[in-house]
Tab-separated table of C-alpha atoms and ligand atoms in Angstrom:
chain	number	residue	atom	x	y	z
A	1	UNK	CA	-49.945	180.131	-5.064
A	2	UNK	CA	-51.935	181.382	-7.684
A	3	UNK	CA	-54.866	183.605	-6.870
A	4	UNK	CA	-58.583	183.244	-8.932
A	5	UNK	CA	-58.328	186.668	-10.864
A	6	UNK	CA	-62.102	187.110	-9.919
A	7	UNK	CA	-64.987	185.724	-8.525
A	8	UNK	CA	-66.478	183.794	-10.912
A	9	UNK	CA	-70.304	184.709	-12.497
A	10	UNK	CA	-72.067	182.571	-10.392
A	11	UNK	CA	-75.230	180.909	-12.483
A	12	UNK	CA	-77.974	180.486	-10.409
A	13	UNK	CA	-80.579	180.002	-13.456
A	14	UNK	CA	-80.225	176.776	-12.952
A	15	UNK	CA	-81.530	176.832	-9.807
A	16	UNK	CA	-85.494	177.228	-9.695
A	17	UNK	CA	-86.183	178.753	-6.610
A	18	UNK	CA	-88.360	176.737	-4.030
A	19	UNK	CA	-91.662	178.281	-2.388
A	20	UNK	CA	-92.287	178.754	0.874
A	21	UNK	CA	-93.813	181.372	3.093
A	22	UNK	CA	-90.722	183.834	3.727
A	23	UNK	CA	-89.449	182.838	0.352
A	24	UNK	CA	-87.657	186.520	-0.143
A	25	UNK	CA	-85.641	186.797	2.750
A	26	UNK	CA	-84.417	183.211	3.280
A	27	UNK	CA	-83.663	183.253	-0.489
A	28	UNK	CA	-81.388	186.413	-0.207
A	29	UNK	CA	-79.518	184.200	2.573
A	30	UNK	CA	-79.860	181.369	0.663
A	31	UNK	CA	-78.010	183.234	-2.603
A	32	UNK	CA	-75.169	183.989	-0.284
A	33	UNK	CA	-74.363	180.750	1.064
A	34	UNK	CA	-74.793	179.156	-2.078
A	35	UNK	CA	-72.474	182.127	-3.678
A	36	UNK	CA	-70.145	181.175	-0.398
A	37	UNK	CA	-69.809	177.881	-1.132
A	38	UNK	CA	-69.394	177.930	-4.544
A	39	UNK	CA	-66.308	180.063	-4.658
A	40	UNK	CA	-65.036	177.649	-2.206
A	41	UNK	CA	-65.070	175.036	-4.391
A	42	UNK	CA	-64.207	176.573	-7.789
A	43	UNK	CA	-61.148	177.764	-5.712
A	44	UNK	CA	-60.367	174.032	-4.686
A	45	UNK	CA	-60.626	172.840	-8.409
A	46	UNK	CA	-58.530	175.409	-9.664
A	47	UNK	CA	-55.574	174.747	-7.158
A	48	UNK	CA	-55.865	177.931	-4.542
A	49	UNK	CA	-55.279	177.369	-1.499
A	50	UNK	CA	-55.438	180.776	-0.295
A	51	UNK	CA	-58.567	181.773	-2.290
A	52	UNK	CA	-60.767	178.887	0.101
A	53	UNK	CA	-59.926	181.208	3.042
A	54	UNK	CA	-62.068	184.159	2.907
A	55	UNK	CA	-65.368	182.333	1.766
A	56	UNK	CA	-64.710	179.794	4.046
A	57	UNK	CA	-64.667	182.022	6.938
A	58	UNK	CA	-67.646	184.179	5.591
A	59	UNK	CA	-69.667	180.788	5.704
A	60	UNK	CA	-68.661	180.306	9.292
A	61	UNK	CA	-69.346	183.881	10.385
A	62	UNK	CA	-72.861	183.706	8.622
A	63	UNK	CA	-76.109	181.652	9.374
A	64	UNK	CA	-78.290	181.722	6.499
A	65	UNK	CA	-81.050	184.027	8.215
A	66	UNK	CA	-85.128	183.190	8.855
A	67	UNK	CA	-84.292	179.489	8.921
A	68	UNK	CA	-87.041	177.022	10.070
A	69	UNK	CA	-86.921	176.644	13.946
A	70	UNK	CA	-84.971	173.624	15.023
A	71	UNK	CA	-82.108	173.883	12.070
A	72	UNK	CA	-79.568	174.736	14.248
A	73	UNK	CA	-77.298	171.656	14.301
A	74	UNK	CA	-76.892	171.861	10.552
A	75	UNK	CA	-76.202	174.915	10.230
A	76	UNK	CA	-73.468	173.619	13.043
A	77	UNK	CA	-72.573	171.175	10.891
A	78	UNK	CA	-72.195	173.186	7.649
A	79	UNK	CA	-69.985	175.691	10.168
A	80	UNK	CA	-67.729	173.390	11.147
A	81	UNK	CA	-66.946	172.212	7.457
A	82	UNK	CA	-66.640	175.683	6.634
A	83	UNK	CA	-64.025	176.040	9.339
A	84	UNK	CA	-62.264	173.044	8.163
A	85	UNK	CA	-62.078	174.336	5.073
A	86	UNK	CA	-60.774	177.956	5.611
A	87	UNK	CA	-58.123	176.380	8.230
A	88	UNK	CA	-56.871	173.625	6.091
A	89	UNK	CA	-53.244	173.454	5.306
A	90	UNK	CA	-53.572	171.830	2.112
A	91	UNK	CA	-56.032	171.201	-1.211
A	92	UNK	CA	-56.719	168.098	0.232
A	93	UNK	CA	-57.913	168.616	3.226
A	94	UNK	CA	-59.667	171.882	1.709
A	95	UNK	CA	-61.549	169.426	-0.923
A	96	UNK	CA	-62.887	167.140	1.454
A	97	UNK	CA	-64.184	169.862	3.504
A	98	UNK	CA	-65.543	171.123	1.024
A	99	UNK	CA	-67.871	167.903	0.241
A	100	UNK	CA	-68.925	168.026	3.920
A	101	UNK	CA	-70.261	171.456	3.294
A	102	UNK	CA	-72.012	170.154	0.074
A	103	UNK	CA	-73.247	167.227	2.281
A	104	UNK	CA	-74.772	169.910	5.229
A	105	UNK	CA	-76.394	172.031	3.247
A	106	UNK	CA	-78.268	168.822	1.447
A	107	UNK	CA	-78.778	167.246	4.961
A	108	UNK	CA	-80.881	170.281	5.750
A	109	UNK	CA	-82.366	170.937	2.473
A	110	UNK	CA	-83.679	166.868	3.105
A	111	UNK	CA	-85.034	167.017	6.464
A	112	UNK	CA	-87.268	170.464	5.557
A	113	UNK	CA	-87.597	169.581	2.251
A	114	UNK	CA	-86.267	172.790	0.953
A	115	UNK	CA	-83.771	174.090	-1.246
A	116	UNK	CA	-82.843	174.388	-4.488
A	117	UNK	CA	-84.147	172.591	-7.487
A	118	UNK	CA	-82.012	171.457	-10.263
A	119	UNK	CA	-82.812	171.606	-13.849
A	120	UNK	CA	-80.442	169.438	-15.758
A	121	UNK	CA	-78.456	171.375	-18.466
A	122	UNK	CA	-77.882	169.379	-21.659
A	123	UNK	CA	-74.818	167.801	-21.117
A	124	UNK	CA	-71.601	169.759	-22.250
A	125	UNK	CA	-70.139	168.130	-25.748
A	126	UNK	CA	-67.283	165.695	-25.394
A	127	UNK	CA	-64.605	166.586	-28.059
A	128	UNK	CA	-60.960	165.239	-28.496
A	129	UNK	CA	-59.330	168.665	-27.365
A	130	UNK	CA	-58.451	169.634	-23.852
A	131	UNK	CA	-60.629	172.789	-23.375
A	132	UNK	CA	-63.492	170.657	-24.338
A	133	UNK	CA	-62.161	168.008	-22.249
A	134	UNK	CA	-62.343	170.336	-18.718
A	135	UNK	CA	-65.681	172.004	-19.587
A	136	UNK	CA	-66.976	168.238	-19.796
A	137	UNK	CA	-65.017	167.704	-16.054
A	138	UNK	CA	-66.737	170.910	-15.091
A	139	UNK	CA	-70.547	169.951	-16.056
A	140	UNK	CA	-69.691	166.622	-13.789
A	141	UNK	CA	-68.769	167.875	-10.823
A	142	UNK	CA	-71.036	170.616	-10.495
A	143	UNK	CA	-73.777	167.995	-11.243
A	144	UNK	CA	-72.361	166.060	-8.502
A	145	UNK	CA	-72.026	169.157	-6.763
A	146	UNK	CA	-76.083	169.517	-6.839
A	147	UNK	CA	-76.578	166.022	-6.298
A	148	UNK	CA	-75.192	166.947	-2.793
A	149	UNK	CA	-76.165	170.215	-2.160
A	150	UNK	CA	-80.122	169.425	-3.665
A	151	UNK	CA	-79.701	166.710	-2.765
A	152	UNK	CA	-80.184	164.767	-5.899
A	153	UNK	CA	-79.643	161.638	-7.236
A	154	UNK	CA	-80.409	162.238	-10.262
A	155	UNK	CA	-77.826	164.849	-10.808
A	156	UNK	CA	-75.172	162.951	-8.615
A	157	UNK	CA	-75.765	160.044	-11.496
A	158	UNK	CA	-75.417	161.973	-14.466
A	159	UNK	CA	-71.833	164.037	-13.076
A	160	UNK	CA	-70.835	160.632	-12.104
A	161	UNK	CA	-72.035	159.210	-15.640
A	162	UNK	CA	-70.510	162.382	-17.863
A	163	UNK	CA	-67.180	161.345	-15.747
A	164	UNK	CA	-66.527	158.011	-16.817
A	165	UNK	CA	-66.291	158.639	-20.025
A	166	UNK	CA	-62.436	158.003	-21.780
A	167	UNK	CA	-59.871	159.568	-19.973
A	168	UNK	CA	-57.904	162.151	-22.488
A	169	UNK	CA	-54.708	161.519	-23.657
A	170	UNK	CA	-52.171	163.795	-21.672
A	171	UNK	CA	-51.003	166.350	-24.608
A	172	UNK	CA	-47.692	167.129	-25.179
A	173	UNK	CA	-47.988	170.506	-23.159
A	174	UNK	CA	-47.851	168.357	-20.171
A	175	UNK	CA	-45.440	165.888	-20.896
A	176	UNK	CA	-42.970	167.103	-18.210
A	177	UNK	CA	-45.087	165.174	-15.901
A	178	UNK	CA	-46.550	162.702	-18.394
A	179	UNK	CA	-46.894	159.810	-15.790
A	180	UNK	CA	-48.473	161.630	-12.886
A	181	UNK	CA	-51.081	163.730	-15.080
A	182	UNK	CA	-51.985	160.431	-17.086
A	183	UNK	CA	-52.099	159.338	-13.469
A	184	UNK	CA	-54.811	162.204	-12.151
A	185	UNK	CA	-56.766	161.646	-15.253
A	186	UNK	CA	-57.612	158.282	-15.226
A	187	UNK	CA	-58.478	158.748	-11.824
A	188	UNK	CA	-60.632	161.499	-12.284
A	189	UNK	CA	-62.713	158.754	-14.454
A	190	UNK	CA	-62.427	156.440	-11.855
A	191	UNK	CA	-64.385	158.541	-9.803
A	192	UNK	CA	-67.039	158.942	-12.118
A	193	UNK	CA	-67.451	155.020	-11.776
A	194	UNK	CA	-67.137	154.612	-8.383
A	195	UNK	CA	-69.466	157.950	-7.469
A	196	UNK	CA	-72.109	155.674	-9.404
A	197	UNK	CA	-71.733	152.796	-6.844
A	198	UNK	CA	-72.202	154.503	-3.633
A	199	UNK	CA	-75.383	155.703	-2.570
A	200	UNK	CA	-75.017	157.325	1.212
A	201	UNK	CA	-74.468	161.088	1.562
A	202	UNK	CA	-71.713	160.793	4.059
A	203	UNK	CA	-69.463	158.264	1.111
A	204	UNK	CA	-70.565	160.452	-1.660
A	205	UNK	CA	-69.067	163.636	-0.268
A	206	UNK	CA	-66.018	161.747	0.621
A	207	UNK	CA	-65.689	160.741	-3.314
A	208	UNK	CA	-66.525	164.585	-4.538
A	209	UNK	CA	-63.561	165.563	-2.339
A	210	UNK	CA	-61.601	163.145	-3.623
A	211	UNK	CA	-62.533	164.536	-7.053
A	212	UNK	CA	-61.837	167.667	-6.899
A	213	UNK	CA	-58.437	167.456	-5.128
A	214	UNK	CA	-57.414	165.458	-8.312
A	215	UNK	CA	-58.777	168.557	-10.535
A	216	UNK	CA	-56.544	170.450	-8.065
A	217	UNK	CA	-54.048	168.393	-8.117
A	218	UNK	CA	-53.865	168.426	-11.996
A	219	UNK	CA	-54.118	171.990	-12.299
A	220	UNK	CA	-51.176	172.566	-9.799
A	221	UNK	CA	-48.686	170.548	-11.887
A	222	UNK	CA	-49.980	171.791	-14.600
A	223	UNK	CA	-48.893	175.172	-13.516
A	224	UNK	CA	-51.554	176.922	-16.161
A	225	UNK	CA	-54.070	179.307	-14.812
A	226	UNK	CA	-57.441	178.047	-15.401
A	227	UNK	CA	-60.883	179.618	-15.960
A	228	UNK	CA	-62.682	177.540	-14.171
A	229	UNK	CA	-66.547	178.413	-14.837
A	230	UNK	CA	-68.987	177.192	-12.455
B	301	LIG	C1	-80.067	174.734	8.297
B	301	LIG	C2	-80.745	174.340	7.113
B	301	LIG	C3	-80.109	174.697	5.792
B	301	LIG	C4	-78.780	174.680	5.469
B	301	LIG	C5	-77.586	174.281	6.339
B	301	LIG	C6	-78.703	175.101	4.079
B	301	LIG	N1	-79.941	175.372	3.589
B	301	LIG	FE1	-80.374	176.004	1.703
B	301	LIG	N2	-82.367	176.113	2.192
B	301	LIG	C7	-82.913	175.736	3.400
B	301	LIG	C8	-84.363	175.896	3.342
B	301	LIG	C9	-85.344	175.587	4.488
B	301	LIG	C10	-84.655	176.377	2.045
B	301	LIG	C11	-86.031	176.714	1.477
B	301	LIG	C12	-86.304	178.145	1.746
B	301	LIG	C13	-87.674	178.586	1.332
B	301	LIG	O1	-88.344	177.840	0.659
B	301	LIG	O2	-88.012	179.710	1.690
B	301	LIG	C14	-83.368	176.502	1.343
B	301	LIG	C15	-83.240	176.964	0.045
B	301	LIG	C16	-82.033	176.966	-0.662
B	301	LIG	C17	-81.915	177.367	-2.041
B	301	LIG	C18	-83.072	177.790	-2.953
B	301	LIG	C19	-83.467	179.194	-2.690
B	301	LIG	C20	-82.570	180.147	-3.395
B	301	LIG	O3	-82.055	181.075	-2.744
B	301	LIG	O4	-82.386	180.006	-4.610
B	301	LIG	C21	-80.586	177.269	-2.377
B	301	LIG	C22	-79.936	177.581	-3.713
B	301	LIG	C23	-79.894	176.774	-1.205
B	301	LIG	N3	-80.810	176.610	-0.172
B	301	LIG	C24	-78.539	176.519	-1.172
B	301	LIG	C25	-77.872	176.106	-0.033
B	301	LIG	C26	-76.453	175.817	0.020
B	301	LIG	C27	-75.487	175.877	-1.150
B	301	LIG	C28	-76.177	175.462	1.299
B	301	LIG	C29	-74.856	175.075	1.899
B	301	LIG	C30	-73.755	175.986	1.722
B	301	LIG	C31	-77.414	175.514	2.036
B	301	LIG	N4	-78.415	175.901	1.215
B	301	LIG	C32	-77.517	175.200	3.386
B	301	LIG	C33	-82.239	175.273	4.504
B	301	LIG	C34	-80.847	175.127	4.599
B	302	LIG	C1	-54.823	165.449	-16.273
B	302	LIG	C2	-54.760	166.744	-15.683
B	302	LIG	C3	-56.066	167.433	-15.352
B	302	LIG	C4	-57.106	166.948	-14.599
B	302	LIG	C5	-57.207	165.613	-13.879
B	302	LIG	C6	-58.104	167.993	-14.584
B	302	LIG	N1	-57.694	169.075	-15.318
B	302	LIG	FE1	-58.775	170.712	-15.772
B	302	LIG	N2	-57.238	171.471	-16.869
B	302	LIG	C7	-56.021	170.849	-17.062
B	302	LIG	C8	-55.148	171.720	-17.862
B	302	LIG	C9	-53.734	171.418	-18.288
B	302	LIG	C10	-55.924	172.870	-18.150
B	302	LIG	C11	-55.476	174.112	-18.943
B	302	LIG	C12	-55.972	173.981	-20.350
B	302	LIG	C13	-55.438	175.080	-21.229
B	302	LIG	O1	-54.454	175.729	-20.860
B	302	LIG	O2	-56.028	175.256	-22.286
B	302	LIG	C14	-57.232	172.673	-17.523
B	302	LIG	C15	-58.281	173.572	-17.609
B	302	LIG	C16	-59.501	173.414	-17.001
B	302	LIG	C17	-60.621	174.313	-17.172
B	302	LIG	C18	-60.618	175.564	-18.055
B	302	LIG	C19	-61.008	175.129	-19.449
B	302	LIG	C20	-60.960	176.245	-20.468
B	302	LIG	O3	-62.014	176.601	-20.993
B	302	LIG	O4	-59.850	176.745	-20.719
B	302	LIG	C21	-61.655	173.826	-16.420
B	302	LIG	C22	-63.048	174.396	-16.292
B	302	LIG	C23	-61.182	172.604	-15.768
B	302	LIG	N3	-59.881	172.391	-16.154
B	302	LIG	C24	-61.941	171.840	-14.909
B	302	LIG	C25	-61.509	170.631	-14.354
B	302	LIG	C26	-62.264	169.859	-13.386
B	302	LIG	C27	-63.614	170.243	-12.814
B	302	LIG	C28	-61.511	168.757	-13.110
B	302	LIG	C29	-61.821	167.630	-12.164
B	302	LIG	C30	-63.105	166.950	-12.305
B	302	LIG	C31	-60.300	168.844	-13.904
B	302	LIG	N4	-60.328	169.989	-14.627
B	302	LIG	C32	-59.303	167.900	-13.897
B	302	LIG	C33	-55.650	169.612	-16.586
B	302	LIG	C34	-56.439	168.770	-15.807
């Protein structure tokens, strides 16, 4: 299994930070698990297995400290994903997981109306070449991502949106397995459409997993390392 070569810069200026009265340290905790979870998930998209294990255990070790009172069974919640995650025996089992975390850490955010706040990026150029292709995939399912984690529907919409667009044409580097990749691809779009339909948390995570094990999928038979930048 292929390993990520490093932890990815993690881009938290797109996150303006919420107030509140012990903003400092629950922020610090805050960074982490968002951190956490992040490499979880770039390390589901790109195909590794083995690189979901560490931050999925560091989420489960860790509560994210100075917490309002009375948060405890989400941060159960968000535990047991993480678990689920770290444990799981394959990408996708690891992916859904990794939507349940998505789906804690917005159930909380909800219920003390905290958490992060997205800005919308301008949407990443669509262009007939593969590289362009995946940093398009990329802005979608980090904006579904936050339309979790926020949560958001307005960023859930616009991943889902920047999704449907045409699937690409499976290039010739990939014909070995022409049928399956055109296969992952066009479902990858048919997320995008049905992540637009559904409207409760708990279906919506269910999709993003779903999503990203066909990124992982894809990436695994494609055999090519991939930069994935979150
Ligand atoms: C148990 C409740 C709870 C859970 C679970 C939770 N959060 Fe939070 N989070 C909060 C609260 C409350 C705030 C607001 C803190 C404040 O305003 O001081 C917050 C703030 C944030 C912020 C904005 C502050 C910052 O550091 O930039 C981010 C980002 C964030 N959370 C990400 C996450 C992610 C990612 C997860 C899941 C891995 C998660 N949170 C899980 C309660 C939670
Ligand atoms: C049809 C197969 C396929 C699917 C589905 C797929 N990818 Fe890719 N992806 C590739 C291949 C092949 C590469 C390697 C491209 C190269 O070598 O230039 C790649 C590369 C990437 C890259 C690196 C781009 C760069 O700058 O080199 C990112 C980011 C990426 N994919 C994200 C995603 C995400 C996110 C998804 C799911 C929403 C996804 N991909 C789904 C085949 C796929």
């Amino acid at each position: 299994m292929r390993r990520l070569l490093s932890i990815p810069l993690l881009s938290l200026a797109l996150v303006a930070c919420a107030t509140g009265s012990s903003q400092a340290q629950t922020e610090t905790g805050m960074g982490s698990h968002f951190d956490a979870a992040a490499v979880v998930h770039t390390a589901v998209v790109h195909g590794d297995l083995t690189g979901v294990r560490e931050p999925g255990r560091w989420l489960t070790e860790h509560s994210p400290p100075d917490l309002p009172e009375g948060t405890e069974a989400y941060v159960a919640e968000l535990q047991k994903y993480a678990r689920r995650a770290a444990d799981a025996r394959n990408l996708e089992d690891a992916a859904y997981a990794t939507g349940r975390i998505a789906q804690a850490c917005g159930a909380c955010h909800r219920e003390y109306e905290g958490g992060p706040v997205p800005v919308l990026p301008p949407a990443a150029d669509e262009g007939p070449d593969l590289p362009t292709h995946m940093v398009r995939h990329a802005w979608a399912a980090k904006r579904m991502w936050e339309g979790l984690v926020v949560p958001s529907d307005d960023a859930w919409m616009a991943g889902a949106q920047a999704l449907e667009g045409t699937p690409l044409q499976p290039e010739e580097a990939l014909a070995e397995n022409m049928e399956e990749v055109d296969y992952l691809e066009k479902r990858c779009h048919g997320l995008g459409s049905r992540a637009q339909l559904v409207t409760g948390p708990s279906a919506r995570a269910r999709i993003y997993g779903e999503l990203i094990a066909t990124c992982a999928d894809c990436h695994e038979l494609a055999g090519r390392d991939v930069a994935v930048v979150w």
